[in-house]
Amino acid sequence: MTRYELREVLVGESPDGVRWVVLAGPDSGGGFYTSISRSLGDATAESGMGGEKLPPGQVINFWIGQADGTPLFVMARTAARVQRVTVVLASGFRRDLSMSPVIEDFGLRFTAGRLPDDDPPVSMEVAVEGGETQVHALRWPPRFRRPSRGG
């Protein structure tokens, strides 16, 4: 899928000048693709996630990551009934993410935001219509398993 087949669904800028654009749309394999482009000065990065719009039974599908020269970011697509997404940081500080309106033909909302470099995220709270809040654990930086040695 090329970038030009995706549609802009969310745009934002942090107080320190990081700009981002979230693009989304169906992919050629019958799945769904969401990407985020971000820039800070001369540094730019693009990341994305494909697959099902949402995992079965879930209201959110998210990506978290960082690229050289750009800060830590989180991006997600959510069910239309999600009202708010909040990232909880290690310090206990809570950061509500900006959200798109419901994109009717996708049946989704989109959210993204810059996260601080010195206060890692520990969880994500997803507020759904009717008062339900789901909590998803986050781990940053990610822990990778060492490859097993054959023998």
Coordinates of N, CA and C in Angstrom, one line a residue:
M1 N 0.8 -1.2 0.0 CA 0.0 0.0 0.0 C 0.9 1.2 0.0
T2 N 0.5 2.2 -0.8 CA 1.3 3.4 -0.8 C 0.7 4.5 0.1
R3 N 1.4 5.4 0.5 CA 1.0 6.4 1.4 C -0.2 7.2 0.9
Y4 N -0.3 7.3 -0.5 CA -1.3 8.1 -1.1 C -2.6 7.5 -1.1
E5 N -2.7 6.2 -0.8 CA -4.0 5.5 -0.7 C -4.6 5.7 0.7
L6 N -3.8 6.2 1.7 CA -4.3 6.4 3.0 C -4.9 7.8 3.2
R7 N -5.8 7.9 4.2 CA -6.4 9.2 4.4 C -6.0 9.8 5.7
E8 N -5.8 11.1 5.7 CA -5.5 11.8 6.9 C -6.7 11.8 7.9
V9 N -6.4 11.3 9.1 CA -7.5 11.2 10.1 C -7.2 12.0 11.4
L10 N -5.9 12.4 11.6 CA -5.6 13.2 12.8 C -4.3 13.9 12.6
V11 N -4.3 15.2 13.0 CA -3.1 16.0 12.9 C -2.9 16.7 14.3
G12 N -1.6 16.8 14.7 CA -1.3 17.4 16.0 C 0.0 18.1 16.0
E13 N 0.2 18.9 17.1 CA 1.5 19.5 17.4 C 1.7 19.6 18.9
S14 N 2.8 19.2 19.4 CA 3.1 19.3 20.8 C 3.6 20.7 21.1
P15 N 3.6 21.2 22.4 CA 4.1 22.5 22.7 C 5.5 22.7 22.4
D16 N 6.3 21.6 22.3 CA 7.7 21.8 21.9 C 8.0 21.7 20.4
G17 N 6.9 21.7 19.6 CA 7.1 21.8 18.2 C 7.1 20.5 17.4
V18 N 6.9 19.4 18.1 CA 6.8 18.1 17.4 C 5.4 18.1 16.6
R19 N 5.5 17.8 15.3 CA 4.3 17.8 14.5 C 4.0 16.3 14.1
W20 N 2.7 15.9 14.0 CA 2.4 14.6 13.6 C 1.2 14.5 12.8
V21 N 1.1 13.5 11.9 CA 0.0 13.3 11.0 C -0.3 11.8 11.1
V22 N -1.5 11.4 11.3 CA -1.9 10.0 11.3 C -2.8 9.8 10.1
L23 N -2.4 8.7 9.3 CA -3.1 8.4 8.1 C -3.6 6.9 8.3
A24 N -4.7 6.6 7.6 CA -5.3 5.3 7.8 C -6.1 4.9 6.6
G25 N -6.3 3.6 6.4 CA -7.2 3.1 5.4 C -7.0 1.6 5.2
P26 N -7.9 1.0 4.4 CA -7.8 -0.4 4.1 C -6.5 -0.7 3.3
D27 N -6.0 -1.9 3.6 CA -4.8 -2.3 2.7 C -5.2 -3.3 1.7
S28 N -4.3 -3.6 0.8 CA -4.6 -4.5 -0.3 C -4.8 -5.9 0.1
G29 N -4.4 -6.3 1.3 CA -4.6 -7.7 1.7 C -5.9 -7.9 2.5
G30 N -6.8 -6.9 2.5 CA -8.0 -7.1 3.3 C -8.0 -6.6 4.7
G31 N -6.8 -6.1 5.1 CA -6.6 -5.6 6.5 C -6.8 -4.1 6.6
F32 N -6.2 -3.5 7.6 CA -6.3 -2.1 7.8 C -4.9 -1.6 8.2
Y33 N -4.5 -0.4 7.7 CA -3.2 0.1 8.0 C -3.3 1.5 8.6
T34 N -2.6 1.8 9.6 CA -2.5 3.1 10.2 C -1.1 3.5 10.3
S35 N -0.7 4.7 9.9 CA 0.7 5.2 10.0 C 0.7 6.5 10.7
I36 N 1.9 6.8 11.3 CA 2.1 8.1 11.9 C 3.4 8.7 11.4
S37 N 3.4 9.9 10.9 CA 4.6 10.6 10.5 C 4.8 11.7 11.5
R38 N 6.0 11.8 12.0 CA 6.3 12.9 12.9 C 7.6 13.6 12.6
S39 N 7.6 14.9 13.0 CA 8.8 15.6 12.7 C 9.1 16.6 13.8
L40 N 10.4 16.8 14.0 CA 10.9 17.8 14.9 C 12.2 18.4 14.3
G41 N 12.1 19.7 13.9 CA 13.2 20.3 13.1 C 13.4 19.5 11.9
D42 N 14.7 19.1 11.7 CA 15.1 18.3 10.5 C 14.8 16.8 10.6
A43 N 14.5 16.4 11.8 CA 14.3 14.9 12.1 C 12.9 14.6 11.7
T44 N 12.8 13.5 11.0 CA 11.4 13.0 10.6 C 11.4 11.4 10.8
A45 N 10.3 10.9 11.0 CA 10.1 9.4 11.2 C 8.7 9.1 10.8
E46 N 8.6 7.8 10.3 CA 7.3 7.3 10.0 C 7.2 5.9 10.5
S47 N 6.1 5.5 11.1 CA 5.9 4.2 11.7 C 4.4 3.8 11.4
G48 N 4.1 2.5 11.5 CA 2.8 2.1 11.3 C 2.5 0.8 11.8
M49 N 1.2 0.4 11.7 CA 0.7 -0.9 12.1 C -0.4 -1.3 11.1
G50 N -0.4 -2.6 10.8 CA -1.4 -3.2 10.0 C -2.2 -4.2 10.7
G51 N -3.0 -5.0 10.0 CA -3.8 -6.1 10.5 C -5.2 -5.7 10.7
E52 N -5.9 -6.4 11.6 CA -7.3 -6.1 11.8 C -7.5 -4.7 12.4
K53 N -8.6 -4.1 12.1 CA -8.9 -2.8 12.7 C -8.7 -2.8 14.2
L54 N -9.4 -3.8 14.8 CA -9.2 -4.0 16.3 C -9.1 -5.5 16.5
P55 N -8.3 -5.9 17.5 CA -8.3 -7.3 17.9 C -9.7 -7.8 18.3
P56 N -10.1 -9.0 18.1 CA -11.4 -9.5 18.5 C -11.7 -9.2 20.0
G57 N -12.9 -8.6 20.2 CA -13.3 -8.3 21.6 C -12.6 -7.1 22.2
Q58 N -11.7 -6.4 21.5 CA -11.0 -5.2 22.1 C -11.6 -3.9 21.5
V59 N -11.3 -2.8 22.2 CA -11.7 -1.5 21.8 C -10.6 -0.6 21.4
I60 N -9.3 -1.2 21.4 CA -8.1 -0.4 21.1 C -7.1 -1.3 20.5
N61 N -6.3 -0.7 19.5 CA -5.2 -1.4 18.9 C -4.1 -0.3 18.9
F62 N -3.0 -0.4 19.6 CA -2.0 0.7 19.7 C -0.6 0.3 19.3
W63 N 0.1 1.3 19.0 CA 1.6 1.2 18.7 C 2.3 2.3 19.6
I64 N 3.4 1.9 20.1 CA 4.3 2.8 20.9 C 5.7 2.7 20.4
G65 N 6.4 3.8 20.2 CA 7.8 3.6 19.7 C 8.5 5.0 19.6
Q66 N 9.7 4.9 19.1 CA 10.6 6.0 19.0 C 11.6 5.8 17.9
A67 N 11.9 6.9 17.2 CA 12.9 6.8 16.1 C 14.0 7.8 16.4
D68 N 15.2 7.6 15.8 CA 16.3 8.5 16.0 C 15.8 10.0 15.7
G69 N 16.1 10.9 16.7 CA 15.8 12.3 16.5 C 14.4 12.7 16.7
T70 N 13.5 11.8 17.0 CA 12.2 12.1 17.3 C 11.8 11.5 18.7
P71 N 10.9 12.1 19.4 CA 10.6 11.6 20.8 C 9.7 10.4 20.7
L72 N 9.5 9.8 21.9 CA 8.6 8.7 22.1 C 7.1 9.1 21.8
F73 N 6.4 8.2 21.0 CA 5.1 8.5 20.6 C 4.2 7.3 20.9
V74 N 2.9 7.5 21.0 CA 1.9 6.5 21.0 C 0.9 6.9 20.0
M75 N 0.3 5.8 19.3 CA -0.7 6.0 18.3 C -1.7 4.9 18.5
A76 N -3.0 5.1 18.3 CA -3.9 4.0 18.4 C -5.1 4.3 17.5
R77 N -5.8 3.1 17.2 CA -7.1 3.2 16.6 C -8.0 2.6 17.6
T78 N -9.2 3.2 17.7 CA -10.1 2.7 18.8 C -11.5 2.5 18.2
A79 N -12.3 1.8 18.9 CA -13.7 1.6 18.6 C -14.4 3.0 18.7
A80 N -15.5 3.2 17.9 CA -16.2 4.4 17.9 C -16.7 4.8 19.3
R81 N -17.0 3.9 20.1 CA -17.6 4.1 21.4 C -16.5 4.6 22.5
V82 N -15.3 4.6 22.1 CA -14.2 5.1 23.1 C -14.3 6.6 23.2
Q83 N -14.4 7.1 24.4 CA -14.5 8.5 24.6 C -13.2 9.2 25.0
R84 N -12.2 8.5 25.6 CA -11.0 9.1 26.0 C -9.9 8.0 26.2
V85 N -8.7 8.4 25.8 CA -7.5 7.5 26.0 C -6.5 8.3 26.8
T86 N -6.1 7.8 28.0 CA -5.1 8.4 28.9 C -3.9 7.5 29.1
V87 N -2.7 8.1 28.9 CA -1.5 7.4 29.2 C -1.1 7.7 30.6
V88 N -0.8 6.7 31.4 CA -0.3 6.9 32.8 C 1.2 6.7 32.8
L89 N 1.9 7.7 33.3 CA 3.4 7.6 33.3 C 3.9 7.1 34.6
A90 N 5.2 6.7 34.6 CA 5.8 6.1 35.8 C 5.7 7.1 37.0
S91 N 5.7 8.4 36.8 CA 5.6 9.3 37.9 C 4.2 9.4 38.5
G92 N 3.2 8.8 37.8 CA 1.8 8.9 38.2 C 1.1 10.0 37.4
F93 N 1.8 10.8 36.7 CA 1.2 11.9 35.8 C 0.4 11.2 34.7
R94 N -0.8 11.8 34.4 CA -1.7 11.2 33.5 C -1.8 12.2 32.3
R95 N -1.7 11.6 31.1 CA -1.7 12.5 29.9 C -2.8 12.0 29.0
D96 N -3.9 12.8 28.8 CA -5.0 12.5 27.9 C -4.4 12.8 26.5
L97 N -4.7 11.8 25.5 CA -4.3 12.0 24.2 C -5.4 12.7 23.3
S98 N -5.0 13.4 22.3 CA -6.0 14.0 21.4 C -6.6 12.9 20.6
M99 N -7.9 13.1 20.3 CA -8.6 12.0 19.5 C -9.3 12.6 18.4
S100 N -9.4 11.9 17.3 CA -10.2 12.3 16.1 C -11.7 12.1 16.5
P101 N -12.5 12.7 15.7 CA -13.9 12.3 15.7 C -14.1 10.9 15.2
V102 N -15.2 10.3 15.3 CA -15.5 9.0 14.6 C -15.4 9.2 13.1
I103 N -14.5 8.4 12.5 CA -14.4 8.4 11.0 C -15.4 7.3 10.6
E104 N -16.6 7.8 10.2 CA -17.8 6.9 10.0 C -17.5 5.8 9.1
D105 N -16.9 6.0 7.9 CA -16.7 4.9 7.0 C -15.7 3.8 7.5
F106 N -14.9 4.2 8.4 CA -14.0 3.2 9.1 C -14.6 2.6 10.3
G107 N -15.5 3.3 10.9 CA -16.1 2.9 12.2 C -15.1 3.0 13.4
L108 N -14.2 3.9 13.3 CA -13.1 4.0 14.2 C -12.8 5.5 14.6
R109 N -12.2 5.7 15.8 CA -11.5 6.9 16.1 C -10.0 6.7 16.2
F110 N -9.2 7.7 16.1 CA -7.8 7.6 16.1 C -7.2 8.6 17.2
T111 N -6.1 8.2 17.8 CA -5.5 9.0 18.8 C -4.0 8.9 18.7
A112 N -3.3 9.9 19.1 CA -1.9 9.9 19.1 C -1.3 11.0 20.1
G113 N -0.1 10.9 20.5 CA 0.5 11.9 21.3 C 2.0 11.6 21.6
R114 N 2.7 12.7 21.8 CA 4.1 12.6 22.2 C 4.1 12.3 23.7
L115 N 5.1 11.5 24.1 CA 5.3 11.1 25.5 C 6.7 11.7 25.9
P116 N 6.8 11.9 27.2 CA 8.1 12.5 27.7 C 9.2 11.5 27.6
D117 N 10.4 12.0 27.4 CA 11.6 11.1 27.3 C 12.0 10.6 28.6
D118 N 11.7 11.3 29.7 CA 12.2 11.0 31.0 C 11.2 10.4 32.0
D119 N 10.0 10.1 31.5 CA 9.0 9.5 32.4 C 8.2 8.5 31.6
P120 N 8.7 7.2 31.6 CA 8.1 6.2 30.8 C 6.7 5.9 31.0
P121 N 5.9 5.5 30.0 CA 4.5 5.1 30.2 C 4.5 3.7 30.9
V122 N 3.4 3.6 31.7 CA 3.2 2.3 32.4 C 1.9 1.7 32.1
S123 N 0.9 2.5 31.7 CA -0.4 1.9 31.4 C -1.2 2.9 30.5
M124 N -2.2 2.4 29.9 CA -3.1 3.2 29.1 C -4.5 2.9 29.6
E125 N -5.3 3.9 29.9 CA -6.7 3.8 30.3 C -7.6 4.2 29.2
V126 N -8.5 3.4 28.9 CA -9.4 3.6 27.7 C -10.8 3.7 28.3
A127 N -11.4 4.9 28.2 CA -12.7 5.2 28.7 C -13.7 5.0 27.6
V128 N -14.7 4.1 27.9 CA -15.7 3.7 26.9 C -17.1 4.2 27.3
E129 N -18.0 4.5 26.3 CA -19.3 4.9 26.7 C -19.9 4.0 27.7
G130 N -20.7 4.6 28.6 CA -21.4 3.8 29.6 C -20.6 3.7 30.9
G131 N -19.4 4.3 31.0 CA -18.6 4.4 32.2 C -17.5 3.3 32.4
E132 N -17.4 2.4 31.4 CA -16.4 1.4 31.5 C -15.0 2.0 31.2
T133 N -14.0 1.6 32.0 CA -12.6 1.9 31.7 C -11.8 0.7 31.7
Q134 N -11.1 0.5 30.6 CA -10.1 -0.6 30.4 C -8.7 -0.1 30.7
V135 N -7.9 -0.9 31.3 CA -6.5 -0.6 31.6 C -5.6 -1.6 30.9
H136 N -4.7 -1.0 30.1 CA -3.8 -1.9 29.3 C -2.3 -1.5 29.8
A137 N -1.6 -2.5 30.2 CA -0.2 -2.3 30.7 C 0.7 -2.0 29.5
L138 N 1.6 -1.0 29.7 CA 2.6 -0.6 28.7 C 4.0 -0.9 29.3
R139 N 4.9 -1.3 28.4 CA 6.3 -1.5 28.8 C 7.2 -0.7 27.9
W140 N 7.8 0.3 28.4 CA 8.8 1.0 27.6 C 10.0 1.3 28.5
P141 N 11.2 1.0 28.0 CA 11.5 0.4 26.7 C 11.0 -1.0 26.7
P142 N 10.8 -1.6 25.5 CA 10.3 -3.0 25.4 C 11.5 -3.9 25.8
R143 N 11.1 -5.0 26.3 CA 12.1 -6.0 26.7 C 12.1 -7.1 25.6
F144 N 13.3 -7.3 25.1 CA 13.4 -8.3 24.0 C 14.0 -9.6 24.6
R145 N 13.5 -10.7 24.2 CA 14.0 -12.0 24.6 C 15.3 -12.3 23.8
R146 N 16.3 -12.8 24.5 CA 17.5 -13.2 23.8 C 17.2 -14.4 23.0
P147 N 17.8 -14.5 21.8 CA 17.6 -15.7 21.0 C 18.1 -16.9 21.7
S148 N 17.4 -18.0 21.5 CA 17.9 -19.2 22.2 C 19.0 -19.8 21.3
R149 N 19.9 -20.4 22.0 CA 21.0 -21.0 21.2 C 20.7 -22.4 20.9
G150 N 20.9 -22.7 19.6 CA 20.6 -24.1 19.2 C 21.7 -25.0 19.8
G151 N 21.4 -26.3 19.9 CA 22.5 -27.1 20.4 C 22.2 -28.5 20.5

